[in-house]
Amino acid sequence: MTPRSRPGTRPASRSADEPRPPGPPPSAARLQEAAVAHLARYATTEAGLRRVLGRRVDRWARAAEAFGMTDLAPLVAAAKQAAAEVARAMAAAGTVDDAAFAESRARRLLRGGRSRRAALAHLAQKGVGAEVAAAALPEGEEAELDAALALCRRRRVGPFAAGESPPELRLKALAALARAGFGRGIAERALEMDPEEAETRLLAFRRS
């Protein structure tokens, strides 16, 4: 785990393009500091924080390898274990709250026009467990309809279109809603809704 050099020789002075010494692997204390700094700027889950800290360890490992250090696997494994323990401790202390993250992110996703299915996939990607994610999202056709209207508003289709939509544009709108995860029945209800009713309903949805 030392730079490649002949024994008994002093290393030559480092040029500007040579890799810098990476220092010791990230300790639990350094990872704790990194976690606090990250949480001060971003909301995340326990799994998400573990990934952030793991990437910090990976960056150190790449720098160490570039510098010529060897036998890195045990050091990397120990640092990754420390990263997992830091994330777990912050979750146990309530500093990281998967349920609160899921509820906040779910509201934002639905108001942005994400279907329940798409929102579940997004939360899973962020490390939220299936049960926690499902509990954070409202169930039922009416909630799904509200989200579909939000997407229609963003795309200016259906009741939010500038004028009458020809059949081919309606088909494209249906396809867009389907790709977003909305069922055919919900998509048709959203596209056929009266413009005034749609605006009123969407306003109430955003205020809820």
C-alpha positions as a Markdown table, in Angstrom:
| # | Residue | x | y | z |
|---|---|---|---|---|
| 1 | Met | 0.0 | 0.0 | 0.0 |
| 2 | Thr | 3.0 | 2.3 | -0.6 |
| 3 | Pro | 3.9 | 4.2 | -3.7 |
| 4 | Arg | 6.1 | 2.2 | -6.1 |
| 5 | Ser | 9.7 | 3.3 | -5.5 |
| 6 | Arg | 13.0 | 1.6 | -4.9 |
| 7 | Pro | 13.9 | 1.1 | -1.3 |
| 8 | Gly | 16.3 | 3.6 | 0.1 |
| 9 | Thr | 15.6 | 6.3 | -2.5 |
| 10 | Arg | 14.0 | 9.6 | -1.9 |
| 11 | Pro | 11.0 | 10.3 | -4.2 |
| 12 | Ala | 11.7 | 12.8 | -6.9 |
| 13 | Ser | 9.9 | 16.1 | -6.7 |
| 14 | Arg | 6.4 | 15.9 | -8.0 |
| 15 | Ser | 5.6 | 17.6 | -11.3 |
| 16 | Ala | 2.3 | 19.5 | -11.8 |
| 17 | Asp | 0.7 | 16.6 | -13.7 |
| 18 | Glu | 1.7 | 13.8 | -11.3 |
| 19 | Pro | -1.1 | 12.5 | -9.0 |
| 20 | Arg | -1.2 | 13.9 | -5.5 |
| 21 | Pro | -0.8 | 11.7 | -2.4 |
| 22 | Pro | -4.4 | 10.6 | -1.5 |
| 23 | Gly | -3.9 | 10.7 | 2.3 |
| 24 | Pro | -5.4 | 8.0 | 4.5 |
| 25 | Pro | -8.7 | 6.3 | 3.6 |
| 26 | Pro | -11.8 | 8.1 | 4.8 |
| 27 | Ser | -12.3 | 7.5 | 8.5 |
| 28 | Ala | -15.7 | 7.3 | 10.3 |
| 29 | Ala | -15.2 | 10.9 | 11.6 |
| 30 | Arg | -14.5 | 12.2 | 8.1 |
| 31 | Leu | -17.4 | 10.3 | 6.7 |
| 32 | Gln | -19.6 | 11.7 | 9.5 |
| 33 | Glu | -18.5 | 15.3 | 8.5 |
| 34 | Ala | -19.2 | 14.5 | 4.8 |
| 35 | Ala | -22.7 | 13.2 | 5.7 |
| 36 | Val | -23.6 | 16.3 | 7.8 |
| 37 | Ala | -22.4 | 18.6 | 4.9 |
| 38 | His | -24.5 | 16.6 | 2.4 |
| 39 | Leu | -27.6 | 16.6 | 4.5 |
| 40 | Ala | -27.3 | 20.4 | 5.0 |
| 41 | Arg | -27.9 | 20.8 | 1.3 |
| 42 | Tyr | -29.9 | 17.7 | 0.2 |
| 43 | Ala | -32.7 | 15.5 | 1.6 |
| 44 | Thr | -32.0 | 11.9 | 1.2 |
| 45 | Thr | -32.6 | 8.4 | 2.5 |
| 46 | Glu | -30.4 | 6.0 | 4.5 |
| 47 | Ala | -29.6 | 4.1 | 1.3 |
| 48 | Gly | -29.0 | 7.4 | -0.6 |
| 49 | Leu | -26.6 | 8.7 | 2.1 |
| 50 | Arg | -24.8 | 5.3 | 2.1 |
| 51 | Arg | -24.3 | 5.7 | -1.7 |
| 52 | Val | -23.0 | 9.2 | -1.3 |
| 53 | Leu | -20.5 | 8.2 | 1.3 |
| 54 | Gly | -19.6 | 5.1 | -0.7 |
| 55 | Arg | -18.7 | 7.3 | -3.7 |
| 56 | Arg | -16.4 | 9.3 | -1.5 |
| 57 | Val | -14.6 | 6.1 | -0.6 |
| 58 | Asp | -14.4 | 5.2 | -4.3 |
| 59 | Arg | -12.9 | 8.5 | -5.2 |
| 60 | Trp | -10.2 | 8.0 | -2.5 |
| 61 | Ala | -9.5 | 4.5 | -3.9 |
| 62 | Arg | -9.1 | 5.8 | -7.4 |
| 63 | Ala | -6.7 | 8.5 | -6.2 |
| 64 | Ala | -4.7 | 5.9 | -4.2 |
| 65 | Glu | -4.5 | 3.6 | -7.2 |
| 66 | Ala | -3.4 | 6.4 | -9.5 |
| 67 | Phe | -0.7 | 7.3 | -6.9 |
| 68 | Gly | 0.6 | 3.7 | -7.0 |
| 69 | Met | -0.8 | 2.4 | -3.8 |
| 70 | Thr | -1.5 | -1.4 | -3.6 |
| 71 | Asp | -3.4 | -3.8 | -1.4 |
| 72 | Leu | -6.3 | -1.3 | -1.3 |
| 73 | Ala | -9.2 | -3.9 | -1.0 |
| 74 | Pro | -9.1 | -4.2 | 2.8 |
| 75 | Leu | -8.9 | -0.4 | 3.3 |
| 76 | Val | -11.8 | 0.2 | 0.9 |
| 77 | Ala | -13.9 | -2.5 | 2.5 |
| 78 | Ala | -13.3 | -1.0 | 6.0 |
| 79 | Ala | -14.2 | 2.5 | 4.8 |
| 80 | Lys | -17.3 | 1.2 | 3.0 |
| 81 | Gln | -18.4 | -0.5 | 6.3 |
| 82 | Ala | -17.8 | 2.8 | 8.2 |
| 83 | Ala | -19.9 | 4.6 | 5.6 |
| 84 | Ala | -22.8 | 2.2 | 6.1 |
| 85 | Glu | -22.5 | 2.5 | 9.9 |
| 86 | Val | -22.6 | 6.3 | 9.7 |
| 87 | Ala | -25.7 | 6.2 | 7.5 |
| 88 | Arg | -27.4 | 3.7 | 9.8 |
| 89 | Ala | -26.6 | 5.8 | 12.9 |
| 90 | Met | -28.0 | 8.9 | 11.3 |
| 91 | Ala | -31.2 | 7.1 | 10.4 |
| 92 | Ala | -31.5 | 5.7 | 14.0 |
| 93 | Ala | -31.1 | 9.2 | 15.3 |
| 94 | Gly | -33.8 | 10.6 | 13.0 |
| 95 | Thr | -31.4 | 12.8 | 11.1 |
| 96 | Val | -32.2 | 10.8 | 8.0 |
| 97 | Asp | -35.9 | 9.9 | 7.8 |
| 98 | Asp | -37.0 | 7.7 | 4.9 |
| 99 | Ala | -40.7 | 8.2 | 5.6 |
| 100 | Ala | -40.4 | 12.0 | 5.7 |
| 101 | Phe | -38.3 | 12.0 | 2.6 |
| 102 | Ala | -40.9 | 9.8 | 0.8 |
| 103 | Glu | -43.8 | 12.0 | 1.8 |
| 104 | Ser | -42.1 | 15.2 | 0.7 |
| 105 | Arg | -40.8 | 13.8 | -2.6 |
| 106 | Ala | -44.2 | 12.0 | -3.3 |
| 107 | Arg | -46.1 | 15.3 | -3.1 |
| 108 | Arg | -43.6 | 17.0 | -5.5 |
| 109 | Leu | -43.7 | 14.1 | -8.0 |
| 110 | Leu | -47.5 | 14.0 | -8.2 |
| 111 | Arg | -47.8 | 17.7 | -8.5 |
| 112 | Gly | -45.3 | 17.5 | -11.3 |
| 113 | Gly | -47.4 | 15.0 | -13.2 |
| 114 | Arg | -45.9 | 11.7 | -12.2 |
| 115 | Ser | -48.2 | 8.7 | -12.0 |
| 116 | Arg | -48.3 | 6.5 | -8.9 |
| 117 | Arg | -46.4 | 3.9 | -10.8 |
| 118 | Ala | -43.7 | 6.3 | -11.9 |
| 119 | Ala | -43.5 | 7.8 | -8.4 |
| 120 | Leu | -43.0 | 4.4 | -6.8 |
| 121 | Ala | -40.2 | 3.7 | -9.3 |
| 122 | His | -38.5 | 7.0 | -8.5 |
| 123 | Leu | -38.7 | 6.4 | -4.7 |
| 124 | Ala | -37.3 | 2.9 | -5.1 |
| 125 | Gln | -34.4 | 4.3 | -7.0 |
| 126 | Lys | -33.8 | 6.7 | -4.1 |
| 127 | Gly | -33.6 | 3.8 | -1.7 |
| 128 | Val | -37.1 | 4.0 | -0.2 |
| 129 | Gly | -38.6 | 0.7 | 0.8 |
| 130 | Ala | -41.7 | -0.5 | -1.0 |
| 131 | Glu | -44.0 | -0.3 | 2.0 |
| 132 | Val | -42.7 | 3.2 | 3.0 |
| 133 | Ala | -43.1 | 4.4 | -0.6 |
| 134 | Ala | -46.6 | 3.0 | -0.9 |
| 135 | Ala | -47.7 | 4.6 | 2.3 |
| 136 | Ala | -46.4 | 8.0 | 1.2 |
| 137 | Leu | -48.5 | 8.0 | -2.0 |
| 138 | Pro | -52.3 | 8.4 | -2.1 |
| 139 | Glu | -54.3 | 5.6 | -3.6 |
| 140 | Gly | -57.4 | 5.7 | -5.8 |
| 141 | Glu | -58.4 | 7.0 | -9.2 |
| 142 | Glu | -59.1 | 10.5 | -8.1 |
| 143 | Ala | -55.5 | 11.1 | -6.9 |
| 144 | Glu | -54.2 | 9.6 | -10.1 |
| 145 | Leu | -56.5 | 11.8 | -12.1 |
| 146 | Asp | -55.1 | 14.9 | -10.4 |
| 147 | Ala | -51.6 | 13.8 | -11.3 |
| 148 | Ala | -52.6 | 13.2 | -14.9 |
| 149 | Leu | -54.1 | 16.7 | -15.1 |
| 150 | Ala | -50.9 | 18.1 | -13.8 |
| 151 | Leu | -49.1 | 16.4 | -16.7 |
| 152 | Cys | -51.7 | 17.6 | -19.2 |
| 153 | Arg | -51.1 | 21.1 | -17.8 |
| 154 | Arg | -47.3 | 20.8 | -18.3 |
| 155 | Arg | -47.7 | 19.5 | -21.9 |
| 156 | Arg | -50.6 | 21.9 | -22.8 |
| 157 | Val | -52.8 | 19.1 | -24.0 |
| 158 | Gly | -56.4 | 18.1 | -23.3 |
| 159 | Pro | -58.3 | 20.8 | -21.3 |
| 160 | Phe | -55.2 | 22.9 | -21.3 |
| 161 | Ala | -54.6 | 23.0 | -25.0 |
| 162 | Ala | -54.8 | 26.3 | -26.8 |
| 163 | Gly | -57.7 | 25.2 | -29.0 |
| 164 | Glu | -59.4 | 22.1 | -30.4 |
| 165 | Ser | -57.0 | 19.2 | -30.7 |
| 166 | Pro | -57.1 | 17.1 | -33.9 |
| 167 | Pro | -57.4 | 13.3 | -33.5 |
| 168 | Glu | -53.7 | 12.7 | -34.2 |
| 169 | Leu | -52.7 | 15.1 | -31.4 |
| 170 | Arg | -55.1 | 13.4 | -29.0 |
| 171 | Leu | -53.5 | 10.1 | -29.8 |
| 172 | Lys | -50.1 | 11.5 | -29.1 |
| 173 | Ala | -51.4 | 12.9 | -25.8 |
| 174 | Leu | -52.8 | 9.5 | -24.9 |
| 175 | Ala | -49.5 | 7.9 | -25.7 |
| 176 | Ala | -47.6 | 10.4 | -23.6 |
| 177 | Leu | -49.8 | 9.7 | -20.6 |
| 178 | Ala | -49.4 | 6.0 | -21.1 |
| 179 | Arg | -45.6 | 6.3 | -21.2 |
| 180 | Ala | -45.9 | 8.3 | -17.9 |
| 181 | Gly | -47.7 | 5.3 | -16.3 |
| 182 | Phe | -51.3 | 6.4 | -16.4 |
| 183 | Gly | -54.0 | 3.9 | -17.3 |
| 184 | Arg | -56.2 | 4.5 | -20.4 |
| 185 | Gly | -59.3 | 5.3 | -18.4 |
| 186 | Ile | -57.5 | 8.0 | -16.3 |
| 187 | Ala | -55.8 | 9.4 | -19.4 |
| 188 | Glu | -59.1 | 9.7 | -21.3 |
| 189 | Arg | -60.9 | 11.3 | -18.3 |
| 190 | Ala | -58.1 | 13.9 | -18.0 |
| 191 | Leu | -58.0 | 14.7 | -21.7 |
| 192 | Glu | -61.8 | 15.1 | -22.0 |
| 193 | Met | -62.4 | 17.1 | -18.8 |
| 194 | Asp | -63.9 | 20.6 | -19.2 |
| 195 | Pro | -61.2 | 23.2 | -19.1 |
| 196 | Glu | -62.7 | 25.2 | -16.2 |
| 197 | Glu | -63.3 | 22.1 | -14.1 |
| 198 | Ala | -59.7 | 21.0 | -14.9 |
| 199 | Glu | -58.2 | 24.3 | -13.8 |
| 200 | Thr | -60.3 | 24.4 | -10.6 |
| 201 | Arg | -59.4 | 20.8 | -9.7 |
| 202 | Leu | -55.7 | 21.3 | -10.5 |
| 203 | Leu | -55.6 | 24.4 | -8.3 |
| 204 | Ala | -57.2 | 22.6 | -5.4 |
| 205 | Phe | -54.7 | 19.7 | -5.9 |
| 206 | Arg | -51.7 | 22.1 | -5.7 |
| 207 | Arg | -53.0 | 23.7 | -2.6 |
| 208 | Ser | -53.7 | 20.4 | -0.8 |
